[in-house]
PDB file of C-alpha atoms in Angstrom:
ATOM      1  CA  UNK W   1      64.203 -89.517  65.185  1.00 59.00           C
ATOM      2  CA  UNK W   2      64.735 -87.157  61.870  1.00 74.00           C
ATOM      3  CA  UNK W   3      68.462 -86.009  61.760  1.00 90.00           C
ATOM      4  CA  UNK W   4      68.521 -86.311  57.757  1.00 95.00           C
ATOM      5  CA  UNK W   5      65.871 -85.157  55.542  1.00 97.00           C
ATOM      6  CA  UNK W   6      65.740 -84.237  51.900  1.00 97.00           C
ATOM      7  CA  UNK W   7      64.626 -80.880  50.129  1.00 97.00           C
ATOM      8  CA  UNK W   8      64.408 -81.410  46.173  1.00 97.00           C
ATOM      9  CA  UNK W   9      61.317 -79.240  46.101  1.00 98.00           C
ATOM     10  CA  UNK W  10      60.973 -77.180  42.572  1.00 97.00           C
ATOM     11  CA  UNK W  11      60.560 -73.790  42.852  1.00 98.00           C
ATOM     12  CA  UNK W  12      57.745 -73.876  40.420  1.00 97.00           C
ATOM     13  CA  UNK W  13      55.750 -76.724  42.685  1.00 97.00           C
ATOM     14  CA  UNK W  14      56.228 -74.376  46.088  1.00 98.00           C
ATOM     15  CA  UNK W  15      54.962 -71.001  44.312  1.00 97.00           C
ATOM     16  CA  UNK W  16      51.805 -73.376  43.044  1.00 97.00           C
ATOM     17  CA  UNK W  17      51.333 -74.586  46.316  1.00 97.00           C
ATOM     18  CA  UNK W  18      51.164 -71.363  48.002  1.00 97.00           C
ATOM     19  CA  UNK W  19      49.363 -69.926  45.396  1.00 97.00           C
ATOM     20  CA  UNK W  20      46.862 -72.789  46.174  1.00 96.00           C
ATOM     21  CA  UNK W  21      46.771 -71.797  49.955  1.00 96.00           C
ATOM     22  CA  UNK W  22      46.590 -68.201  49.265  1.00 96.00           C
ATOM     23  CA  UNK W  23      49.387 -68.070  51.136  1.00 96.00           C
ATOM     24  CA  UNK W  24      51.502 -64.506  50.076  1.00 97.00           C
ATOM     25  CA  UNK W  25      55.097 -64.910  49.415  1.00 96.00           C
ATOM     26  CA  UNK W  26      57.534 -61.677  49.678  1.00 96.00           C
ATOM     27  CA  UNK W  27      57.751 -60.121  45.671  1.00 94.00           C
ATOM     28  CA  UNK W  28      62.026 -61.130  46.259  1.00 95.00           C
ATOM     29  CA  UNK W  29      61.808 -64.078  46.716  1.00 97.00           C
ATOM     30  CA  UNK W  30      63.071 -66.680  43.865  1.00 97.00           C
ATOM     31  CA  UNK W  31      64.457 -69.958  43.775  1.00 97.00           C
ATOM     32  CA  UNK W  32      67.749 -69.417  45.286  1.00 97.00           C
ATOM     33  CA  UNK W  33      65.916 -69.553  48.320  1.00 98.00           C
ATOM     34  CA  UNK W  34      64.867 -73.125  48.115  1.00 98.00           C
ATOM     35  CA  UNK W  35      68.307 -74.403  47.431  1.00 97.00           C
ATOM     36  CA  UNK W  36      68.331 -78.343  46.420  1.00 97.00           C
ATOM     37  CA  UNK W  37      69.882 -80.634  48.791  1.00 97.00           C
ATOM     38  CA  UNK W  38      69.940 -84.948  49.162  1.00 96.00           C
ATOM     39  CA  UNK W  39      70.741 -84.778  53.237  1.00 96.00           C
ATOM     40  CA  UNK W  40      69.947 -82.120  55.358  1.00 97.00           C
ATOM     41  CA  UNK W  41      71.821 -83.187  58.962  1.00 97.00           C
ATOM     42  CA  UNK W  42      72.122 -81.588  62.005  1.00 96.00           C
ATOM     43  CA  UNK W  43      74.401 -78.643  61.877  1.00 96.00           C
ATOM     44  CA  UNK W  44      73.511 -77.583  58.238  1.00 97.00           C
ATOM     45  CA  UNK W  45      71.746 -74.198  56.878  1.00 97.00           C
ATOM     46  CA  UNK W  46      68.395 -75.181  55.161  1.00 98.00           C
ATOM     47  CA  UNK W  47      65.241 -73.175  54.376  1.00 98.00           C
ATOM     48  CA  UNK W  48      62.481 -72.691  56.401  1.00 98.00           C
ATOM     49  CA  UNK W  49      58.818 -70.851  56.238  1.00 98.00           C
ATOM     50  CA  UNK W  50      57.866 -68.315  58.429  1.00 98.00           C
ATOM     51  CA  UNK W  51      55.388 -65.321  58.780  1.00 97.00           C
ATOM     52  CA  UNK W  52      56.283 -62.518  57.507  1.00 95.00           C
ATOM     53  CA  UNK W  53      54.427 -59.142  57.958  1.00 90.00           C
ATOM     54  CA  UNK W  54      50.836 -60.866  56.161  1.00 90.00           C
ATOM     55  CA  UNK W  55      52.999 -63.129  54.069  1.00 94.00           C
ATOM     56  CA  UNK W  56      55.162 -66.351  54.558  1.00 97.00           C
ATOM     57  CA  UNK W  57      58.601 -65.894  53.767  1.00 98.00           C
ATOM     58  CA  UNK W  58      61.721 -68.452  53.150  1.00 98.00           C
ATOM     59  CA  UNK W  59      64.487 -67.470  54.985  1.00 98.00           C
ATOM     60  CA  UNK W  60      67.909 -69.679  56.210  1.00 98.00           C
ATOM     61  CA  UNK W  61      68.431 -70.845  59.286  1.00 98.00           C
ATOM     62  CA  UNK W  62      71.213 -73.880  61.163  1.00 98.00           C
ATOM     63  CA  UNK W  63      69.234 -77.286  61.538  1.00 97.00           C
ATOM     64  CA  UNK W  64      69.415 -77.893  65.759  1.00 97.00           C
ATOM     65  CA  UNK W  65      69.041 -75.252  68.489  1.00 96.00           C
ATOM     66  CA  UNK W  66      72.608 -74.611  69.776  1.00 93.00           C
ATOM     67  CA  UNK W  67      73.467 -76.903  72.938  1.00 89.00           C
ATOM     68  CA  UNK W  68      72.159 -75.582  76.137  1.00 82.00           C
ATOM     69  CA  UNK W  69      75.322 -76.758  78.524  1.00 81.00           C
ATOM     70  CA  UNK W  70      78.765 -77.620  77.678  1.00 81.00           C
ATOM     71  CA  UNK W  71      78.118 -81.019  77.556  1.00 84.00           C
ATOM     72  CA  UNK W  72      74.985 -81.188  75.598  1.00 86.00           C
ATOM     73  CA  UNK W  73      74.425 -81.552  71.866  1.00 90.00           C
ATOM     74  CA  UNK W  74      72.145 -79.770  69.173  1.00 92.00           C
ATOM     75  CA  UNK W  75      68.286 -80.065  69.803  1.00 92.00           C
ATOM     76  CA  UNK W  76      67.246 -81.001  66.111  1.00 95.00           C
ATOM     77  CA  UNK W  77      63.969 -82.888  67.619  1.00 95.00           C
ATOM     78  CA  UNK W  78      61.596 -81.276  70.071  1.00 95.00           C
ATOM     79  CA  UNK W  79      58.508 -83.054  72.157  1.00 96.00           C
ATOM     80  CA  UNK W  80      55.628 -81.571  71.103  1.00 97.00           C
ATOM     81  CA  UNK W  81      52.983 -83.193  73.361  1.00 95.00           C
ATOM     82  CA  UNK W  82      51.172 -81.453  76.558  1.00 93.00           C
ATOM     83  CA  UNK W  83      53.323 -78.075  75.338  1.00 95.00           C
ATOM     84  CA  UNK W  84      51.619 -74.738  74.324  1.00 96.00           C
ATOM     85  CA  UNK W  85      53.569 -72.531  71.721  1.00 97.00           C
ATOM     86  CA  UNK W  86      51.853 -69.381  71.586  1.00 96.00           C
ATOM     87  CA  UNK W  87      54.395 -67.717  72.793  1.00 96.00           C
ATOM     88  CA  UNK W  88      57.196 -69.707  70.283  1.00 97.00           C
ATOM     89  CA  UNK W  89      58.662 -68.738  67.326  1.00 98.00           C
ATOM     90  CA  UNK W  90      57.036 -71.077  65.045  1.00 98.00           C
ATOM     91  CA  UNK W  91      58.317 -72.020  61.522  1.00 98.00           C
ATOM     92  CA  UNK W  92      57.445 -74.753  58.281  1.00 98.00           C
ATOM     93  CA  UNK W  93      60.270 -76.424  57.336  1.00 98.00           C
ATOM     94  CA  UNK W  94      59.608 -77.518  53.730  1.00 98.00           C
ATOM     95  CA  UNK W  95      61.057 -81.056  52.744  1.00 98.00           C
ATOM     96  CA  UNK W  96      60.537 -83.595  49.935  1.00 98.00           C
ATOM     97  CA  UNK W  97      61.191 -86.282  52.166  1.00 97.00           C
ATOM     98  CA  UNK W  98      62.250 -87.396  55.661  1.00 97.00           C
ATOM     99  CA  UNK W  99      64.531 -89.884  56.759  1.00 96.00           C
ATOM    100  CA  UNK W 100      64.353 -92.622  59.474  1.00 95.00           C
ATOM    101  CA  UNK W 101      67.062 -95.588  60.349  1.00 95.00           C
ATOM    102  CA  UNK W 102      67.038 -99.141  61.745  1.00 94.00           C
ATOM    103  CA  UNK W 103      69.522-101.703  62.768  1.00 91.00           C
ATOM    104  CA  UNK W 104      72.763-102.047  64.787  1.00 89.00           C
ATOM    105  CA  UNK W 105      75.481-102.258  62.561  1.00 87.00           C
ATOM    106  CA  UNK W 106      76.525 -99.365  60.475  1.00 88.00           C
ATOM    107  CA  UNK W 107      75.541 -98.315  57.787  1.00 91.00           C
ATOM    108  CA  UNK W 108      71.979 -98.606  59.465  1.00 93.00           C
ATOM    109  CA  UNK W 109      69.446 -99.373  57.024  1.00 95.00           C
ATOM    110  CA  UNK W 110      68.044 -95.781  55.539  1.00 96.00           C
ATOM    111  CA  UNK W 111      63.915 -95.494  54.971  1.00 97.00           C
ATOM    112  CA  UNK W 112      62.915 -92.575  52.980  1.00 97.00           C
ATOM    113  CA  UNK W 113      58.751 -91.415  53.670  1.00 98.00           C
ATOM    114  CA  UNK W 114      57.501 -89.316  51.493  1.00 97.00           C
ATOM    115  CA  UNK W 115      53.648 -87.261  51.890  1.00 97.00           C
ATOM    116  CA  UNK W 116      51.236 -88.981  49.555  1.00 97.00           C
ATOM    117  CA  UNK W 117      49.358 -86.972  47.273  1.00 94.00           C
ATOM    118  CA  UNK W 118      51.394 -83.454  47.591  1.00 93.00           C
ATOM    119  CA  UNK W 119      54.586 -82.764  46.001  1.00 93.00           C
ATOM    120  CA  UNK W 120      55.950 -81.377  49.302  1.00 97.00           C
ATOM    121  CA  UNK W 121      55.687 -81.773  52.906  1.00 98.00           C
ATOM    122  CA  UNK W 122      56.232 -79.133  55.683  1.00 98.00           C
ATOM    123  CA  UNK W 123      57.681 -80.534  58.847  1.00 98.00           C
ATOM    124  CA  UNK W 124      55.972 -78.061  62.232  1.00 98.00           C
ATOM    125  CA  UNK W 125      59.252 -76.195  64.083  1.00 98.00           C
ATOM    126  CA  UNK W 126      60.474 -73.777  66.060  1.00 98.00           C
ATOM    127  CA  UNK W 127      62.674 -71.072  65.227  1.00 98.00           C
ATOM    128  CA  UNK W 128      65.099 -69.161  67.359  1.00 97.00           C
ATOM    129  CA  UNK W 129      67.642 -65.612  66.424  1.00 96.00           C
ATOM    130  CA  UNK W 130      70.747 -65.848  66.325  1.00 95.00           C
ATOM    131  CA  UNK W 131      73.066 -65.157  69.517  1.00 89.00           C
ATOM    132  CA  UNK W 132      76.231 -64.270  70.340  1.00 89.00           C
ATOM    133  CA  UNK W 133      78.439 -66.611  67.364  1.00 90.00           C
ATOM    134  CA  UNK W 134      75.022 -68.852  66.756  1.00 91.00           C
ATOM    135  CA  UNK W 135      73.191 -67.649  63.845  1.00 96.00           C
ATOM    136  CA  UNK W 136      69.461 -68.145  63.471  1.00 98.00           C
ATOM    137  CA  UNK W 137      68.424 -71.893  64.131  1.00 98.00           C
ATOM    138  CA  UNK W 138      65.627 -74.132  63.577  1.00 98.00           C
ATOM    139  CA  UNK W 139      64.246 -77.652  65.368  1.00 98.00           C
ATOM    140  CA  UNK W 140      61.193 -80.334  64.744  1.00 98.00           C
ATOM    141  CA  UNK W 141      58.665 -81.070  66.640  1.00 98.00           C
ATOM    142  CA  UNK W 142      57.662 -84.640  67.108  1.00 97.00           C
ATOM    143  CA  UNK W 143      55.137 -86.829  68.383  1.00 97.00           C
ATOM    144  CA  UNK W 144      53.592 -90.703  68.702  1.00 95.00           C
ATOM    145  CA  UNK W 145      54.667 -92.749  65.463  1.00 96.00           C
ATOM    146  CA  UNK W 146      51.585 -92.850  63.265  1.00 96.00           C
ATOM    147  CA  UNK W 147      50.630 -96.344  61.893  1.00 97.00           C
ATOM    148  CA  UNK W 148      52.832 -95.726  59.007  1.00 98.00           C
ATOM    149  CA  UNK W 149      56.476 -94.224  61.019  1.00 97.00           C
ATOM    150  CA  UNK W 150      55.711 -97.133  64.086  1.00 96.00           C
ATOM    151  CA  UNK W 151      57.354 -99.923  62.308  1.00 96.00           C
ATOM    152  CA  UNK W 152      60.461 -97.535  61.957  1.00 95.00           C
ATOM    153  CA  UNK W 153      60.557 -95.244  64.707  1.00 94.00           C
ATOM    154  CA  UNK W 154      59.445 -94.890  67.744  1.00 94.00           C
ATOM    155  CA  UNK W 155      58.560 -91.283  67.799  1.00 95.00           C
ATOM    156  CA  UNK W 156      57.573 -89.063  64.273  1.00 96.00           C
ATOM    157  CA  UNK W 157      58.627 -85.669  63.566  1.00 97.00           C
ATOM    158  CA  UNK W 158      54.926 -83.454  62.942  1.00 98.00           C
ATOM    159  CA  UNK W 159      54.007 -83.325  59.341  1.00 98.00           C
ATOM    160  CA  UNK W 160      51.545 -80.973  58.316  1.00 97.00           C
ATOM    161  CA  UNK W 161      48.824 -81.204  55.768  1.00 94.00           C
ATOM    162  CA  UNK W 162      49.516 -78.234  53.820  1.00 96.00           C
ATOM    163  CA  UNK W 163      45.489 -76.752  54.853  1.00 95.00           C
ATOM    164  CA  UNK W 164      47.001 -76.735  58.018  1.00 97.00           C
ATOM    165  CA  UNK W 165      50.453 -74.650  57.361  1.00 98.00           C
ATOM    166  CA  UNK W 166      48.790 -71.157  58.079  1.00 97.00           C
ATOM    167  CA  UNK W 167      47.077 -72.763  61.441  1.00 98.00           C
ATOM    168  CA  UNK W 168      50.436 -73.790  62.670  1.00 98.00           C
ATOM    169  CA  UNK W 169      52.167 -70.328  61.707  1.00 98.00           C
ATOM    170  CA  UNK W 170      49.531 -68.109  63.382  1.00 97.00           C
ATOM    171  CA  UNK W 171      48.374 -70.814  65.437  1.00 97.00           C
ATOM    172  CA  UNK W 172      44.713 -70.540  64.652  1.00 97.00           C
ATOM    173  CA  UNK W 173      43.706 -74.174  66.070  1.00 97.00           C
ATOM    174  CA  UNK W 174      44.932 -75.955  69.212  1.00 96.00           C
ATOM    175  CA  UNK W 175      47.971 -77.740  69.397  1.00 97.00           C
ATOM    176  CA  UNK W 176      46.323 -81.097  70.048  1.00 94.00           C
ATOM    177  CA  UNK W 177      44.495 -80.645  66.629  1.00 95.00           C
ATOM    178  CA  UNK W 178      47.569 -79.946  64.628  1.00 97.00           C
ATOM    179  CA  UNK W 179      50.560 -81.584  66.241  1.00 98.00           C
ATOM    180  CA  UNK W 180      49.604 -85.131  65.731  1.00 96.00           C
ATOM    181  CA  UNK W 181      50.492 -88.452  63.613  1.00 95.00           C
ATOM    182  CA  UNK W 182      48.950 -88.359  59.835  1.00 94.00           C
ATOM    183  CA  UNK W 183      46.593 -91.367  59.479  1.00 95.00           C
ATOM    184  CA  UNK W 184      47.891 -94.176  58.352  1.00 97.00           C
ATOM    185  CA  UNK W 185      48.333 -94.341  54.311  1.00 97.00           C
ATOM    186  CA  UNK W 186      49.537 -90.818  54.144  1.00 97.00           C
ATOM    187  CA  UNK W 187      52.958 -91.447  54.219  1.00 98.00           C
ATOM    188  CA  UNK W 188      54.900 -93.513  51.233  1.00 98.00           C
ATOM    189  CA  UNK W 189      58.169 -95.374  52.800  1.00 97.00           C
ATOM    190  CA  UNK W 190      61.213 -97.021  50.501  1.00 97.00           C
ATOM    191  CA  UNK W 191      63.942 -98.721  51.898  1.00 96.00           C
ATOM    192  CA  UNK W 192      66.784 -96.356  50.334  1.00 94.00           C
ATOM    193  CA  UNK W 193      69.540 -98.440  51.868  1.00 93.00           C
ATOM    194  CA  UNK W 194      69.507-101.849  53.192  1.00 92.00           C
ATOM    195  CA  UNK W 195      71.034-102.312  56.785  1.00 88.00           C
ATOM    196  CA  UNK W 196      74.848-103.443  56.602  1.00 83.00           C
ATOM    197  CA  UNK W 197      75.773-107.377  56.781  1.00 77.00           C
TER     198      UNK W 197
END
């Protein structure tokens, strides 16, 4: 599932998006909150969206939940189905592009999908404080492959239509209704990286 995604998002083409949404964004923000990056992995600080008094606000936060034994590992992907969130910290986390991989021998082959007609995507999480040496952290939720992540993958992380960001954030619809595969054509895919010989 998504350990590497992508955030090239202008800072221009977010504050026109949420000015599109009439979505408010905190007067301080700027653009060295939205910091440009080719891989996001596991383990790294990126940006994510959450609310914010009656505004949405980018703040940073570690990519994976801190392990919950000695002996487990960050949880960077997070089954979405059958759950209820109400009570979660939900967060956005804004990306210009997700990454899946296939094959056996490594380098695995790299596919890049991108949201068709938007110049961002937001990817539904969870959020969690920081604690003891953890600072704050942030996971995806996922779900069934849609028609165009199945040949790739078989599980998607849940990307949001952007009419649907504020429903996630103040969860004004069901789950079911938001955290589900996009139908098929609304993802682009490019083979970034062929699988090694």
């Amino acid at each position: 599932m998504c350990n590497d995604y992508e955030q090239h998002i202008a800072w221009a083409e977010y504050c026109r998006m949420m000015e599109s949404l009439a979505l408010q964004m905190p007067s301080h923000q700027s653009e060295l909150d939205l910091p440009q990056a080719d891989d996001i992995r596991i383990n790294d600080p990126a940006p994510v969206m959450r609310t914010a008094g009656h505004g949405i606000e980018l703040t940073s936060m570690t990519f994976g939940f801190p392990p919950s034994g000695p002996k487990g590992g960050p949880v960077f992907n997070f089954r979405s189905e059958r759950r209820h969130f109400a009570n979660s910290r939900r967060c956005l986390v804004p990306a210009s592009a997700f990454c899946e991989f296939t094959g056996t021998k490594y380098p695995k082959a790299k596919h890049r999908f991108t949201l068709n007609g938007a110049p961002f995507m937001a990817i539904a999480g969870l959020w969690r404080e920081a604690a003891g040496n953890n600072p704050p952290s942030f996971t995806m939720l996922t779900t069934d492959p849609g028609p165009d992540v199945a040949p790739y993958h078989s599980r998607q992380v849940v990307v949001l239509q952007p009419k649907y960001w504020s429903a996630w954030l103040n969860l004004t619809k069901p789950e079911g209704e938001l955290l589900r595969p996009l139908p098929p054509g609304s993802l682009s895919v490019e083979t970034v990286r062929p699988e090694a010989q």
